[in-house]
CSV table of C-alpha atoms in Angstrom, one decimal:
chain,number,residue,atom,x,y,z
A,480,UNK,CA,16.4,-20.7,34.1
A,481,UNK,CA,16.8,-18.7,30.8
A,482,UNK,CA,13.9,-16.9,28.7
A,483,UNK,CA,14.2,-16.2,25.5
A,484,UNK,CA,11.5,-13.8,24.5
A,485,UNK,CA,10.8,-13.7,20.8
A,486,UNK,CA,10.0,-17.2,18.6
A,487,UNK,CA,11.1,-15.8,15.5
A,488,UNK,CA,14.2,-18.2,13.7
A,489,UNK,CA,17.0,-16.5,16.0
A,490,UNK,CA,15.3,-16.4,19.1
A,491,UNK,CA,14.3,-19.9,18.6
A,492,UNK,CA,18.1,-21.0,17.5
A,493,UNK,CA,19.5,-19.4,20.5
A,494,UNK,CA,16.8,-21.3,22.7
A,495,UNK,CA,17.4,-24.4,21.1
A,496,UNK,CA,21.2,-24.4,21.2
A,497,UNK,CA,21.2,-23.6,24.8
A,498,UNK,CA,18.8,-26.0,25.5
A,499,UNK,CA,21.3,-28.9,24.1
A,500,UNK,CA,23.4,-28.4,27.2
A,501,UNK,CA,20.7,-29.8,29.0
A,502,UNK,CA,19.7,-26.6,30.8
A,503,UNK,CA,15.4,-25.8,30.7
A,504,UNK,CA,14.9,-22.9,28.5
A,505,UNK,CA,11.7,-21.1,28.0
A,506,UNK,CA,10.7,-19.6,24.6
A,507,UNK,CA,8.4,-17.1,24.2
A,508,UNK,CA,5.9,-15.8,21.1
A,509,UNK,CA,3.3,-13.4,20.9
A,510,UNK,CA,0.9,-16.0,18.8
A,511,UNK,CA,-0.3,-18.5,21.3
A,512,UNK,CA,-1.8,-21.0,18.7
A,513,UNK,CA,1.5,-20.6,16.8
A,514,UNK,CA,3.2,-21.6,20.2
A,515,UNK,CA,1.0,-24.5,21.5
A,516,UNK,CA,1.7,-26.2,17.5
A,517,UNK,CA,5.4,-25.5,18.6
A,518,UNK,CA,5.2,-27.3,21.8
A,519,UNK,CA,2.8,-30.1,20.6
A,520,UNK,CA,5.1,-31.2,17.2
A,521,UNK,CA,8.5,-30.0,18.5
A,522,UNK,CA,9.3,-27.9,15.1
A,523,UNK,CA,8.8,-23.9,14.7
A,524,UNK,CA,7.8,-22.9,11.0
A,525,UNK,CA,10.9,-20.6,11.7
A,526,UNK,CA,13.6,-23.5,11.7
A,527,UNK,CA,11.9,-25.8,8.8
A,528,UNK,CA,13.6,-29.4,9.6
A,529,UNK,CA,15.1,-28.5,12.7
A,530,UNK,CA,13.6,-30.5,15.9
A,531,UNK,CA,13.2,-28.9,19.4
A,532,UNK,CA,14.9,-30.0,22.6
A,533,UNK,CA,12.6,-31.3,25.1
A,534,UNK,CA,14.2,-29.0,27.6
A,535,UNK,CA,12.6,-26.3,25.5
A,536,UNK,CA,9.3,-25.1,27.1
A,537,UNK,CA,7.3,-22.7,23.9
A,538,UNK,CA,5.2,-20.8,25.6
A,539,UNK,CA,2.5,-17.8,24.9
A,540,UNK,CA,2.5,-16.9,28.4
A,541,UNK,CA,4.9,-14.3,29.5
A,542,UNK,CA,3.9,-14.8,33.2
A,543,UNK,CA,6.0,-18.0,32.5
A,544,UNK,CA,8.9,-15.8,32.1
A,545,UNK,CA,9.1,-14.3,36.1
A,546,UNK,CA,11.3,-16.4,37.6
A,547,UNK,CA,13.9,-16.5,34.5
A,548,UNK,CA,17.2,-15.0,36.2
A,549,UNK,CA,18.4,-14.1,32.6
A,550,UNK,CA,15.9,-13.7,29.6
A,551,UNK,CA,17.7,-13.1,26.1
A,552,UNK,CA,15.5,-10.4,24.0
A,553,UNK,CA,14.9,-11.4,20.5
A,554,UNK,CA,12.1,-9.1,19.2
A,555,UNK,CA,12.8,-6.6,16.3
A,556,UNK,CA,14.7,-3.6,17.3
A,557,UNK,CA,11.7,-1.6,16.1
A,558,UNK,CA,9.6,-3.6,18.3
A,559,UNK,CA,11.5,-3.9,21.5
A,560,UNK,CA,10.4,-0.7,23.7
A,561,UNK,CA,6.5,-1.2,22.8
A,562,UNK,CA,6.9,-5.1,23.8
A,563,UNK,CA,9.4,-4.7,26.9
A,564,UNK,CA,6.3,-1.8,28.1
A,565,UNK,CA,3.1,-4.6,27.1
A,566,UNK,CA,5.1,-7.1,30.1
A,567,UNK,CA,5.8,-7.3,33.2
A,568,UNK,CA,8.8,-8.9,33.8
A,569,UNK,CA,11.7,-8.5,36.1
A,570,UNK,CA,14.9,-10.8,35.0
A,571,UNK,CA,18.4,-10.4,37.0
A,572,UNK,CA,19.7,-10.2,33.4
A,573,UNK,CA,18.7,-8.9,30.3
A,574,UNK,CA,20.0,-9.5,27.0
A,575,UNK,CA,19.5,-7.7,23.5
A,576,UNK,CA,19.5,-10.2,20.8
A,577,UNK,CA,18.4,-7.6,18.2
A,578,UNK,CA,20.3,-5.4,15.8
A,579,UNK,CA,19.7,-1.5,15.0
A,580,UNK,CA,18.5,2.1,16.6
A,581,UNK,CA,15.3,2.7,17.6
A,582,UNK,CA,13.8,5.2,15.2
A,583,UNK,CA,12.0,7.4,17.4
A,584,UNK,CA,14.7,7.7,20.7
A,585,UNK,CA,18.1,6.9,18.4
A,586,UNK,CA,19.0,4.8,21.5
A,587,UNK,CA,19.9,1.0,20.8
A,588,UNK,CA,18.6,-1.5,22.5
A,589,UNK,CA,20.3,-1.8,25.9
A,590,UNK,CA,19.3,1.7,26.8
A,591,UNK,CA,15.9,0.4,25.9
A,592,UNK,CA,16.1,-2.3,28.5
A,593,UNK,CA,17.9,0.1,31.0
A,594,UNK,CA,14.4,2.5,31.1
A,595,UNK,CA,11.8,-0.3,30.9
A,596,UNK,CA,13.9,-2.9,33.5
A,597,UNK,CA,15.9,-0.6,35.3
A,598,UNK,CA,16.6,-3.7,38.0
A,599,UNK,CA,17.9,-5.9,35.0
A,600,UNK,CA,21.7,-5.6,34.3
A,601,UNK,CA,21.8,-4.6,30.4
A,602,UNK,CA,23.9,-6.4,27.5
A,603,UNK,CA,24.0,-7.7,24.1
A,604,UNK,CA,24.6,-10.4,21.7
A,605,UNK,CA,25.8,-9.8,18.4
A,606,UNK,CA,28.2,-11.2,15.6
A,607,UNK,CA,28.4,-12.6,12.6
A,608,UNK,CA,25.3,-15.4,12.6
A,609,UNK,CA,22.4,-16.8,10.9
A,610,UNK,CA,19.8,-18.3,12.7
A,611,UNK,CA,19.6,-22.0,10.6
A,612,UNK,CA,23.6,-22.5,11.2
A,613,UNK,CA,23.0,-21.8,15.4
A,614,UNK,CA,20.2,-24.1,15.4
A,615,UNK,CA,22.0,-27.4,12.9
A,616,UNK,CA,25.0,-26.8,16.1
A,617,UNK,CA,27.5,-25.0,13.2
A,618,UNK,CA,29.5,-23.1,14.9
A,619,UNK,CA,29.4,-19.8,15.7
A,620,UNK,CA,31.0,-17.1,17.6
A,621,UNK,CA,29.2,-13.9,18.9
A,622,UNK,CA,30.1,-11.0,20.9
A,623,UNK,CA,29.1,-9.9,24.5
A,624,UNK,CA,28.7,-6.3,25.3
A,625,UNK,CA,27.9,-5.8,29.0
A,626,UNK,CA,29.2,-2.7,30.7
A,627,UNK,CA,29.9,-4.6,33.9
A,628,UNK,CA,32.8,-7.5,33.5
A,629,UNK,CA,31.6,-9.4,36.2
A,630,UNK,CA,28.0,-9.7,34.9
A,631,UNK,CA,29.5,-10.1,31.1
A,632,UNK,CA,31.6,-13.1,32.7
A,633,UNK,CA,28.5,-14.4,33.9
A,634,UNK,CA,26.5,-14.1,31.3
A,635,UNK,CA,29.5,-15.8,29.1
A,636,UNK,CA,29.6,-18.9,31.4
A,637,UNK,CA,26.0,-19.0,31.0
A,638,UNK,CA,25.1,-18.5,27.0
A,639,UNK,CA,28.3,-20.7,25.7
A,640,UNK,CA,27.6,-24.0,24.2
A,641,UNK,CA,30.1,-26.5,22.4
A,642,UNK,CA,29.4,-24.7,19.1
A,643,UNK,CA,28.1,-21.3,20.2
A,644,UNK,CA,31.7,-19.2,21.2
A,645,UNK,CA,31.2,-16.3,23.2
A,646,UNK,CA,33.7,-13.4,23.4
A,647,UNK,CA,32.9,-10.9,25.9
A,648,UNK,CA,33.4,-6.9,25.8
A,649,UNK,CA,32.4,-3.9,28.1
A,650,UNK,CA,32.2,-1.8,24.9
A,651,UNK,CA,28.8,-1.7,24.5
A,652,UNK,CA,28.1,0.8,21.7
A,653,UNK,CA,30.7,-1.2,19.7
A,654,UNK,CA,28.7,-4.0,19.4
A,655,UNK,CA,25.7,-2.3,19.2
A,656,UNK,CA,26.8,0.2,16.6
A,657,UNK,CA,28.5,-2.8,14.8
A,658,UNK,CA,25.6,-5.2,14.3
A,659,UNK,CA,23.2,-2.2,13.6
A,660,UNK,CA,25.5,0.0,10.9
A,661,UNK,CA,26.8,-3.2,8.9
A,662,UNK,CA,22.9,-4.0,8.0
A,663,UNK,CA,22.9,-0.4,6.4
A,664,UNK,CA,25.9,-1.5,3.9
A,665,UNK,CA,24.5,-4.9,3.2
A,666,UNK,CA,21.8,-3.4,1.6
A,667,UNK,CA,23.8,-1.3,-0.4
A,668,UNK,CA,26.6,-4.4,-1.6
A,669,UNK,CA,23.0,-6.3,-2.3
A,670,UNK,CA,22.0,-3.4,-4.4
A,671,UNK,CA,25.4,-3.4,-6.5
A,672,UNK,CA,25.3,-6.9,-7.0
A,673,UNK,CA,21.7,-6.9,-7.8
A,674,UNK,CA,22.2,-4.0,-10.7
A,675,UNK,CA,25.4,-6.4,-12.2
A,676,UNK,CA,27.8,-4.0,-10.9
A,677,UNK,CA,30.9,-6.8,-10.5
A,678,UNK,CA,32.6,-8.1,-6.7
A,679,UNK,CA,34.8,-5.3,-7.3
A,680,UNK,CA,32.1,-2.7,-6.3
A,681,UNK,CA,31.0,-5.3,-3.8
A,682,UNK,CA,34.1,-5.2,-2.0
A,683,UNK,CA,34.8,-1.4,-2.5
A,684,UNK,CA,31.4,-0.8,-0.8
A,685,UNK,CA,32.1,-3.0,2.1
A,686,UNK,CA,35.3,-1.4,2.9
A,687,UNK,CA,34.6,2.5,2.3
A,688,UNK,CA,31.4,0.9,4.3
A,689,UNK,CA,33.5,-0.2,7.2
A,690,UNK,CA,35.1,3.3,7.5
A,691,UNK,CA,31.7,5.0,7.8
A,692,UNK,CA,30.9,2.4,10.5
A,693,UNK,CA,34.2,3.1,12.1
A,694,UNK,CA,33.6,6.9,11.7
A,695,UNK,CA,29.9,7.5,13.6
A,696,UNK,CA,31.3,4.2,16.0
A,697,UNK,CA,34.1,6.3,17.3
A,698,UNK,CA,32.3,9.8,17.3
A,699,UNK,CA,29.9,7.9,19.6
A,700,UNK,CA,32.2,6.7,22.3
A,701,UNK,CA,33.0,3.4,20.5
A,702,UNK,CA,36.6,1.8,20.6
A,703,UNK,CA,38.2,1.1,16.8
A,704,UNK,CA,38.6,-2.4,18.3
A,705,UNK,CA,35.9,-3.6,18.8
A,706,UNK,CA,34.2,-2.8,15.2
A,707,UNK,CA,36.9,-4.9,13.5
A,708,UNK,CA,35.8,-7.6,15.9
A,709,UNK,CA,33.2,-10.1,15.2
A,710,UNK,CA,30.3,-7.4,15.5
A,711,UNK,CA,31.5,-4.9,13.0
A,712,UNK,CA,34.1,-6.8,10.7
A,713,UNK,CA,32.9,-9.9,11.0
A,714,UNK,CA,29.6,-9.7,11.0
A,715,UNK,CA,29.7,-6.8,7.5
A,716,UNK,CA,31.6,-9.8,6.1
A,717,UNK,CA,28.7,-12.4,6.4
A,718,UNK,CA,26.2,-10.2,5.5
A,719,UNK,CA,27.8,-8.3,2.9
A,720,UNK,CA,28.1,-11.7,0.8
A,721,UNK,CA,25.1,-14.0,1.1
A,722,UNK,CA,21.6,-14.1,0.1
A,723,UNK,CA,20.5,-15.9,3.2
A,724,UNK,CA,21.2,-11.9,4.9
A,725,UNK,CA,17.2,-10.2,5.1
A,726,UNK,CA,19.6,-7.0,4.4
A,727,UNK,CA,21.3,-8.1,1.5
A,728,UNK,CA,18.7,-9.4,0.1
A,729,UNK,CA,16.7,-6.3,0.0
A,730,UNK,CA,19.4,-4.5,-1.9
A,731,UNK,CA,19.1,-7.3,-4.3
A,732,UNK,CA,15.9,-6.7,-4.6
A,733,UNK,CA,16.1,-2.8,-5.4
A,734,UNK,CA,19.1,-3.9,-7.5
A,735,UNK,CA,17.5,-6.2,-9.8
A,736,UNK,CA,14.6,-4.3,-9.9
A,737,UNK,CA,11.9,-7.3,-8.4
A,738,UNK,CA,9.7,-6.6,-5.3
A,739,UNK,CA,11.6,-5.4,-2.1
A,740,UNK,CA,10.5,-6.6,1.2
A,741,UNK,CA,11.6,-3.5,3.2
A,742,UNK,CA,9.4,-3.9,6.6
A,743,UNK,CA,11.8,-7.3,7.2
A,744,UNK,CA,14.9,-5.8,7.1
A,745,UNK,CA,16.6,-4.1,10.1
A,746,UNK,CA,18.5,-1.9,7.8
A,747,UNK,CA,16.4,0.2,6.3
A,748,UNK,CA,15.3,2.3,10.0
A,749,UNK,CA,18.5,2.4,11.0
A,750,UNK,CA,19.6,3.8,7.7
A,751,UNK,CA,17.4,6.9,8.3
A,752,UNK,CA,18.1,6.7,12.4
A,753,UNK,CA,22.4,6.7,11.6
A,754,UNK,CA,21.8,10.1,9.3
A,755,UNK,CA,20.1,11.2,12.0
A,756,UNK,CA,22.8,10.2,14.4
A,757,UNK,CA,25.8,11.1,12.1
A,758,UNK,CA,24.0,14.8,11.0
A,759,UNK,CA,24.1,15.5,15.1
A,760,UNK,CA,28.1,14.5,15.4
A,761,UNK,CA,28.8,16.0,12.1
A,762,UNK,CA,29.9,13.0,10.5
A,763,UNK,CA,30.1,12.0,7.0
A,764,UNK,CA,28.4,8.7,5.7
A,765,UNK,CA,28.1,9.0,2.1
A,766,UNK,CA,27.1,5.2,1.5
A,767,UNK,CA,24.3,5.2,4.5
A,768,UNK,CA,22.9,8.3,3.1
A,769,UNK,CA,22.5,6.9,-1.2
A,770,UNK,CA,21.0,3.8,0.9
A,771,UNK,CA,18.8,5.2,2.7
A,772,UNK,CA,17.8,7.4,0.1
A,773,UNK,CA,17.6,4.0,-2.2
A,774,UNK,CA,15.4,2.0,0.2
A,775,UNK,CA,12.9,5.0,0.1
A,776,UNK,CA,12.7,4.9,-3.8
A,777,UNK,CA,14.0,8.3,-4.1
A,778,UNK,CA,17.7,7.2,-6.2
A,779,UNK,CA,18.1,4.7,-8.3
A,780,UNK,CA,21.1,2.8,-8.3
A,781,UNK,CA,22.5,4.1,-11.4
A,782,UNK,CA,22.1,7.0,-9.8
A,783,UNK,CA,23.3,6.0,-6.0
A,784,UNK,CA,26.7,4.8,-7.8
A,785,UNK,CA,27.0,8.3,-9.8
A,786,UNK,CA,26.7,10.3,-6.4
A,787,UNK,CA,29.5,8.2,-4.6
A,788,UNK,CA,32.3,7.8,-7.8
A,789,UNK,CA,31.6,11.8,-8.3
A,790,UNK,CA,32.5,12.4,-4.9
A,791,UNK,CA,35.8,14.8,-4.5
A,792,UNK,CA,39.1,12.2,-4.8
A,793,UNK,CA,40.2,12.1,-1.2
A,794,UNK,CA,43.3,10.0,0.8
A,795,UNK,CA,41.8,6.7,2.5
């Protein structure tokens, strides 16, 4: 049996493209009355369109989560500690579906689940995906971090569908760092696009981008590999160009100058929680820092795009 905790559109995708295999799934969401609609008409106002398995049980009961041997997490990265503490459960396997650094511990989010279910063995989904291709069965390949081989085979057997491709690594602060850092340039190559600044600044930001990724990736323990996988590379290439990307649409947002939405988008806390990490290692991410300094209203973008072209003329 396999939870999925979290009924927002990607934990809902995930549930309903492993359910097509046949195999019962159980979805859980915090709002009970938004869960019984789900379970009496077979739709989530998530997925708009998209109908629900039968083998899909929505539920607002996490006591029907304890005897699901693997439960995939797909609550907000800021979100994850305070809701992993609020239940009691006690899954063989646990994995992140989530993307960033917890603001207040800089861990990401399998050391979360290693303190609040030390019994669970730790992984994590990520790659380049949005949540309305998963669910119509386009496929999609992600990537597996999970320390142990044996448990990331497992778990690769067990959350692969015919249009869901799973590639498995034991590099877990790869993927992590990967799926988390990319959201940060997003915002930014949303921003320049926003402000009429051309593809070509687009595509300058998401490569200089990729070094600083690759740069705080390594410095953490992080092989070079697996961040031009489908987790780092793959994933900044999705979000970097398409307004369906929460991130990228922020910067858009700030770019153009219109109303930003900055408590939906992953990006802007682990903005201010890779400075954090980067100041620590001594690492230089000019980009993450003009972002973060963007998303807090304290640049603007004329300005962000001064500070990075003024910067000393270096060797890539």
């Amino acid at each position: 049996m396999i939870g999925v905790l979290g009924a927002g559109a990607f934990g809902t995708a995930l549930a309903i493209t492993l359910a097509q295999t046949g195999r019962p799934v159980r979805l859980w969401g915090r709002d009970k009355d938004m869960m019984e609609r789900i379970a009496a008409f077979q739709t989530s106002p998530r997925l708009p369109g998209v109908t629900l398995p039968d083998s899909i049980a929505p539920t607002g009961d996490a006591a029907m989560l304890a005897d699901c041997e693997a439960l995939i997490l797909a609550v907000p990265m800021q979100q994850l500690a305070a809701a992993l503490a609020d239940l009691s459960l006690s899954p063989r396997h646990a994995v992140a579906a989530c993307k960033g650094v917890d603001l207040t511990t800089l861990d990401g989010p399998t050391a979360i689940i290693e303190r609040a279910l030390p019994m669970a063995q730790a992984a994590i989904l990520s790659g380049p995906s949005f949540a309305a291709d998963i669910a119509r069965g386009l496929p999609t390949a992600l990537s597996l971090g999970c320390a142990d081989d044996a448990v990331g085979v497992t778990l690769q057997d067990q959350l692969s569908t015919a249009t869901l491709r799973i590639y498995r690594t034991t590099d877990v602060i790869g993927v992590e760092l990967g799926g988390a850092l990319k959201n940060v340039i997003a915002i930014a190559c949303g921003a320049a696009i926003g402000a009429g600044l051309g593809d070509s600044a687009r595509a300058a930001l998401m490569t200089r981008g990729m070094a600083e990724m690759l740069r705080l990736a390594t410095a953490m323990g992080a092989r070079p590999e697996t961040l031009m996988g489908l987790s780092g590379l793959g994933d900044l290439a999705l979000t970097c160009a398409s307004p369906q990307s929460r991130n990228f649409a922020l910067g858009h947002a700030i770019g153009a100058g219109t109303d930003a939405p900055t408590a939906l988008s992953e990006g802007t806390a682990t903005a201010q929680a890779a400075l954090a990490l980067a100041d620590d290692r001594g690492v230089d991410l000019p980009i993450t820092r003009v972002t973060a300094a963007l998303v807090k209203g304290d640049l603007t973008v004329k300005d962000a795009m001064r500070d990075l072209l003024d910067r000393d003329l270096t060797k890539e």
